[in-house]
Amino acid sequence: MGMSGKLYIVPTPVGNLEDMTFRAVSVLKKADLILAEDTRTSSVLLKHYDIHGRLESHHKFNEHKTVSMIKDRILDGLNVALVSDAGTPGISDPGFLLVRTCVQEGIEVETLPGATAFVPALVSSGYPCDRFCFEGFLPVKKGRQTRLSELADETRTMVFYESPYRLVKTLEQFAEFFGPERGCSVAREISKVHEEHRRGTLSEVAAWYAEHEPKGEIVIIVEGKEPQKKSRGRYGCDEADTDR
């Protein structure tokens, strides 16, 4: 058996084409095969950077079928690069299954650092980003309420992805579960010309977007719940506030 190839995970710009790294371009130029979430979207990027590699589709609707074929091709010596439409594959995008399969097969996986929408949204929000929890897209129907009630007591800054069509409804639900006064920052069109960060309480931001129809990719950052204050006990030891 010959030398096995390698799987490269290559982040692509979330907005501005200049967010591509030199290394990402170089890896894509050398790859034997490029797997793209949407070949039409990726063709634009590849053409811009004069990359002429072979392109095949790998998206959430076919990834269960294609994973083992791709694994076999890498084991046969092919160097494969995976890209998503925008950002880092695997983060709320196809990629996890392929990475897991390659790791289990002992195939080397090299993930390049690069664009990811939630990092600029989180850092620009002004909420603590030393500790945070990434929730991505919440379940649309089943399990959504359960997840929201679990998160109501989360003290870390929370990060969500949402579609513009559901933004207002989601912010209103957040206000209902986390309290209307909880702070949030909605980032839209990260790294594009019309990038916008709208900050305020959940009820304020929900009201704003009810009046101004949102467009584009959206990241919602929600302030964590304030941890309960501790009171000093009679003997000088800390006692947590209790509702008894």
CSV table of C-alpha atoms in Angstrom, one decimal:
chain,number,residue,atom,x,y,z
A,1,MET,CA,0.0,0.0,0.0
A,2,GLY,CA,1.4,3.4,-1.0
A,3,MET,CA,1.6,6.5,1.1
A,4,SER,CA,-1.7,7.8,2.4
A,5,GLY,CA,-2.7,11.3,1.5
A,6,LYS,CA,-3.9,14.0,3.9
A,7,LEU,CA,-7.1,15.8,4.6
A,8,TYR,CA,-6.9,19.6,4.8
A,9,ILE,CA,-9.6,21.7,6.4
A,10,VAL,CA,-9.5,25.1,4.7
A,11,PRO,CA,-11.4,28.1,6.1
A,12,THR,CA,-12.8,30.5,3.4
A,13,PRO,CA,-13.8,34.2,3.8
A,14,VAL,CA,-17.1,34.9,5.6
A,15,GLY,CA,-17.5,38.1,3.7
A,16,ASN,CA,-14.5,40.0,2.3
A,17,LEU,CA,-12.5,37.9,-0.2
A,18,GLU,CA,-9.3,39.3,1.3
A,19,ASP,CA,-9.9,37.3,4.5
A,20,MET,CA,-8.4,34.3,2.6
A,21,THR,CA,-4.9,33.5,4.0
A,22,PHE,CA,-1.8,33.0,1.8
A,23,ARG,CA,-1.5,29.5,3.2
A,24,ALA,CA,-5.1,28.6,2.3
A,25,VAL,CA,-4.6,29.6,-1.3
A,26,SER,CA,-1.4,27.6,-1.5
A,27,VAL,CA,-3.0,24.5,0.0
A,28,LEU,CA,-5.9,24.7,-2.4
A,29,LYS,CA,-3.6,25.1,-5.4
A,30,LYS,CA,-1.7,21.9,-4.4
A,31,ALA,CA,-4.7,19.7,-3.4
A,32,ASP,CA,-5.6,16.8,-5.7
A,33,LEU,CA,-9.3,17.3,-4.9
A,34,ILE,CA,-11.3,20.1,-3.4
A,35,LEU,CA,-14.6,19.3,-1.7
A,36,ALA,CA,-17.0,22.1,-1.6
A,37,GLU,CA,-20.4,22.6,0.1
A,38,ASP,CA,-21.7,24.4,-3.0
A,39,THR,CA,-19.5,24.1,-6.0
A,40,ARG,CA,-21.0,27.3,-7.6
A,41,THR,CA,-20.1,29.4,-4.5
A,42,SER,CA,-16.6,28.0,-4.3
A,43,SER,CA,-16.0,28.3,-8.0
A,44,VAL,CA,-16.1,32.1,-7.6
A,45,LEU,CA,-13.5,32.1,-4.9
A,46,LEU,CA,-11.2,29.6,-6.7
A,47,LYS,CA,-11.4,31.6,-9.9
A,48,HIS,CA,-10.6,34.8,-8.0
A,49,TYR,CA,-7.4,33.2,-6.6
A,50,ASP,CA,-6.6,31.4,-9.9
A,51,ILE,CA,-7.0,27.9,-8.4
A,52,HIS,CA,-7.8,25.2,-10.9
A,53,GLY,CA,-8.1,22.1,-8.8
A,54,ARG,CA,-10.7,19.4,-9.3
A,55,LEU,CA,-13.9,20.3,-7.5
A,56,GLU,CA,-16.6,18.0,-6.1
A,57,SER,CA,-19.6,18.6,-3.8
A,58,HIS,CA,-19.7,17.6,-0.2
A,59,HIS,CA,-22.7,18.9,1.7
A,60,LYS,CA,-24.9,17.9,4.6
A,61,PHE,CA,-27.4,16.1,2.3
A,62,ASN,CA,-24.7,13.8,0.8
A,63,GLU,CA,-22.0,13.7,3.4
A,64,HIS,CA,-23.1,10.4,5.0
A,65,LYS,CA,-22.8,8.7,1.6
A,66,THR,CA,-19.6,10.4,0.4
A,67,VAL,CA,-17.5,10.1,3.6
A,68,SER,CA,-16.2,6.5,3.2
A,69,MET,CA,-15.5,7.0,-0.5
A,70,ILE,CA,-13.4,10.1,0.3
A,71,LYS,CA,-11.6,8.3,3.1
A,72,ASP,CA,-10.6,5.5,0.6
A,73,ARG,CA,-9.3,8.0,-1.9
A,74,ILE,CA,-7.1,9.7,0.8
A,75,LEU,CA,-5.9,6.2,1.9
A,76,ASP,CA,-4.9,5.7,-1.8
A,77,GLY,CA,-2.7,8.7,-1.7
A,78,LEU,CA,-5.0,11.6,-2.7
A,79,ASN,CA,-4.5,15.0,-0.9
A,80,VAL,CA,-8.0,16.3,-0.3
A,81,ALA,CA,-9.0,19.9,0.8
A,82,LEU,CA,-12.4,20.6,2.3
A,83,VAL,CA,-14.0,24.1,2.1
A,84,SER,CA,-17.5,25.3,3.1
A,85,ASP,CA,-19.4,28.2,1.6
A,86,ALA,CA,-18.0,30.6,4.2
A,87,GLY,CA,-15.9,30.2,7.4
A,88,THR,CA,-14.3,27.1,8.9
A,89,PRO,CA,-15.8,23.7,7.8
A,90,GLY,CA,-17.2,21.8,10.8
A,91,ILE,CA,-18.4,24.8,12.7
A,92,SER,CA,-22.2,24.7,11.9
A,93,ASP,CA,-21.1,23.4,8.5
A,94,PRO,CA,-20.4,20.0,7.0
A,95,GLY,CA,-17.0,18.6,7.9
A,96,PHE,CA,-17.3,16.9,11.3
A,97,LEU,CA,-18.2,13.4,9.9
A,98,LEU,CA,-15.3,13.4,7.5
A,99,VAL,CA,-12.8,14.6,10.1
A,100,ARG,CA,-14.0,12.0,12.6
A,101,THR,CA,-13.8,9.2,10.0
A,102,CYS,CA,-10.2,10.2,9.0
A,103,VAL,CA,-9.1,10.5,12.6
A,104,GLN,CA,-10.5,7.0,13.3
A,105,GLU,CA,-8.6,5.7,10.2
A,106,GLY,CA,-5.3,7.3,11.3
A,107,ILE,CA,-5.3,9.7,8.4
A,108,GLU,CA,-3.6,13.0,9.1
A,109,VAL,CA,-6.0,15.9,9.3
A,110,GLU,CA,-4.5,19.4,9.0
A,111,THR,CA,-6.9,22.3,9.9
A,112,LEU,CA,-5.8,25.7,8.8
A,113,PRO,CA,-6.7,28.7,11.1
A,114,GLY,CA,-8.8,31.3,9.4
A,115,ALA,CA,-12.2,33.0,9.1
A,116,THR,CA,-15.0,32.1,11.4
A,117,ALA,CA,-18.0,34.3,11.8
A,118,PHE,CA,-18.6,34.0,15.5
A,119,VAL,CA,-15.2,35.2,16.7
A,120,PRO,CA,-15.4,38.8,15.4
A,121,ALA,CA,-19.0,39.0,16.5
A,122,LEU,CA,-18.1,37.8,20.0
A,123,VAL,CA,-15.0,40.1,20.4
A,124,SER,CA,-16.9,43.2,19.0
A,125,SER,CA,-19.9,42.6,21.3
A,126,GLY,CA,-18.2,44.0,24.4
A,127,TYR,CA,-19.4,41.0,26.5
A,128,PRO,CA,-16.8,38.8,28.3
A,129,CYS,CA,-15.1,36.5,25.8
A,130,ASP,CA,-12.6,34.8,28.1
A,131,ARG,CA,-15.3,32.1,28.7
A,132,PHE,CA,-18.2,31.6,26.4
A,133,CYS,CA,-20.5,28.9,25.1
A,134,PHE,CA,-21.1,28.4,21.4
A,135,GLU,CA,-24.7,27.1,20.6
A,136,GLY,CA,-24.7,27.6,16.8
A,137,PHE,CA,-28.2,27.1,15.3
A,138,LEU,CA,-30.8,26.1,17.9
A,139,PRO,CA,-33.2,23.3,17.1
A,140,VAL,CA,-36.0,24.8,15.0
A,141,LYS,CA,-38.9,22.9,16.6
A,142,LYS,CA,-38.2,19.8,18.7
A,143,GLY,CA,-36.1,20.4,21.8
A,144,ARG,CA,-35.9,24.2,21.3
A,145,GLN,CA,-37.8,25.2,24.4
A,146,THR,CA,-35.9,22.6,26.5
A,147,ARG,CA,-32.6,24.0,25.3
A,148,LEU,CA,-33.7,27.6,26.0
A,149,SER,CA,-34.8,26.8,29.5
A,150,GLU,CA,-31.4,25.1,30.1
A,151,LEU,CA,-29.6,28.1,28.9
A,152,ALA,CA,-31.5,30.6,31.0
A,153,ASP,CA,-29.1,30.0,33.9
A,154,GLU,CA,-25.9,30.0,31.7
A,155,THR,CA,-23.4,32.5,33.2
A,156,ARG,CA,-21.1,32.5,30.2
A,157,THR,CA,-21.6,34.7,27.2
A,158,MET,CA,-23.7,32.8,24.6
A,159,VAL,CA,-23.2,32.6,20.9
A,160,PHE,CA,-25.9,31.7,18.4
A,161,TYR,CA,-26.3,31.6,14.6
A,162,GLU,CA,-29.6,32.6,13.1
A,163,SER,CA,-31.2,33.2,9.7
A,164,PRO,CA,-32.5,36.7,9.1
A,165,TYR,CA,-36.1,35.4,8.6
A,166,ARG,CA,-36.2,34.0,12.1
A,167,LEU,CA,-34.2,36.7,13.9
A,168,VAL,CA,-37.0,38.7,15.4
A,169,LYS,CA,-38.9,35.6,16.7
A,170,THR,CA,-35.7,34.2,18.2
A,171,LEU,CA,-34.9,37.5,20.0
A,172,GLU,CA,-38.4,37.6,21.4
A,173,GLN,CA,-38.0,34.0,22.6
A,174,PHE,CA,-34.7,34.9,24.2
A,175,ALA,CA,-36.4,37.8,26.0
A,176,GLU,CA,-39.1,35.4,27.2
A,177,PHE,CA,-36.6,32.8,28.5
A,178,PHE,CA,-33.6,35.0,29.6
A,179,GLY,CA,-35.6,38.2,30.6
A,180,PRO,CA,-36.2,41.3,28.3
A,181,GLU,CA,-33.4,43.3,30.1
A,182,ARG,CA,-30.6,40.8,29.3
A,183,GLY,CA,-28.0,42.4,27.0
A,184,CYS,CA,-27.3,41.2,23.5
A,185,SER,CA,-25.4,42.2,20.4
A,186,VAL,CA,-26.5,41.2,16.9
A,187,ALA,CA,-23.8,41.1,14.3
A,188,ARG,CA,-24.8,41.1,10.6
A,189,GLU,CA,-22.7,40.7,7.4
A,190,ILE,CA,-19.4,40.2,9.3
A,191,SER,CA,-16.5,41.4,7.1
A,192,LYS,CA,-18.8,42.7,4.3
A,193,VAL,CA,-19.4,46.3,3.2
A,194,HIS,CA,-22.6,46.6,5.3
A,195,GLU,CA,-21.3,45.0,8.5
A,196,GLU,CA,-23.5,46.1,11.5
A,197,HIS,CA,-23.4,45.5,15.2
A,198,ARG,CA,-26.7,46.3,17.0
A,199,ARG,CA,-26.3,46.3,20.8
A,200,GLY,CA,-28.9,46.7,23.6
A,201,THR,CA,-31.3,44.7,25.6
A,202,LEU,CA,-33.0,41.7,24.0
A,203,SER,CA,-36.4,43.6,23.9
A,204,GLU,CA,-34.7,46.7,22.4
A,205,VAL,CA,-32.9,44.8,19.7
A,206,ALA,CA,-36.0,42.7,18.9
A,207,ALA,CA,-38.1,45.9,18.5
A,208,TRP,CA,-35.4,47.4,16.2
A,209,TYR,CA,-35.3,44.5,13.9
A,210,ALA,CA,-39.2,44.2,13.9
A,211,GLU,CA,-39.0,47.7,12.3
A,212,HIS,CA,-35.9,47.2,10.1
A,213,GLU,CA,-35.9,44.0,8.2
A,214,PRO,CA,-32.5,42.2,8.7
A,215,LYS,CA,-30.6,40.7,5.8
A,216,GLY,CA,-27.5,38.5,5.5
A,217,GLU,CA,-25.7,36.1,7.9
A,218,ILE,CA,-26.4,36.7,11.5
A,219,VAL,CA,-24.6,36.0,14.8
A,220,ILE,CA,-26.4,36.7,18.1
A,221,ILE,CA,-24.3,37.3,21.2
A,222,VAL,CA,-26.2,37.1,24.5
A,223,GLU,CA,-24.9,38.2,27.9
A,224,GLY,CA,-24.6,35.4,30.4
A,225,LYS,CA,-26.8,35.5,33.6
A,226,GLU,CA,-25.2,37.3,36.5
A,227,PRO,CA,-23.9,34.8,39.0
A,228,GLN,CA,-25.7,34.8,42.3
A,229,LYS,CA,-24.0,37.0,44.9
A,230,LYS,CA,-22.7,35.3,47.9
A,231,SER,CA,-23.5,36.6,51.4
A,232,ARG,CA,-21.2,36.4,54.4
A,233,GLY,CA,-22.4,33.8,56.9
A,234,ARG,CA,-22.6,34.4,60.7
A,235,TYR,CA,-19.2,32.8,61.2
A,236,GLY,CA,-17.5,34.6,58.3
A,237,CYS,CA,-17.8,31.8,55.9
A,238,ASP,CA,-19.5,32.3,52.5
A,239,GLU,CA,-23.1,31.3,52.1
A,240,ALA,CA,-24.8,31.3,48.7
A,241,ASP,CA,-28.0,33.2,48.5
A,242,THR,CA,-30.8,30.7,48.8
A,243,ASP,CA,-34.5,31.0,48.2
A,244,ARG,CA,-35.6,28.9,51.1
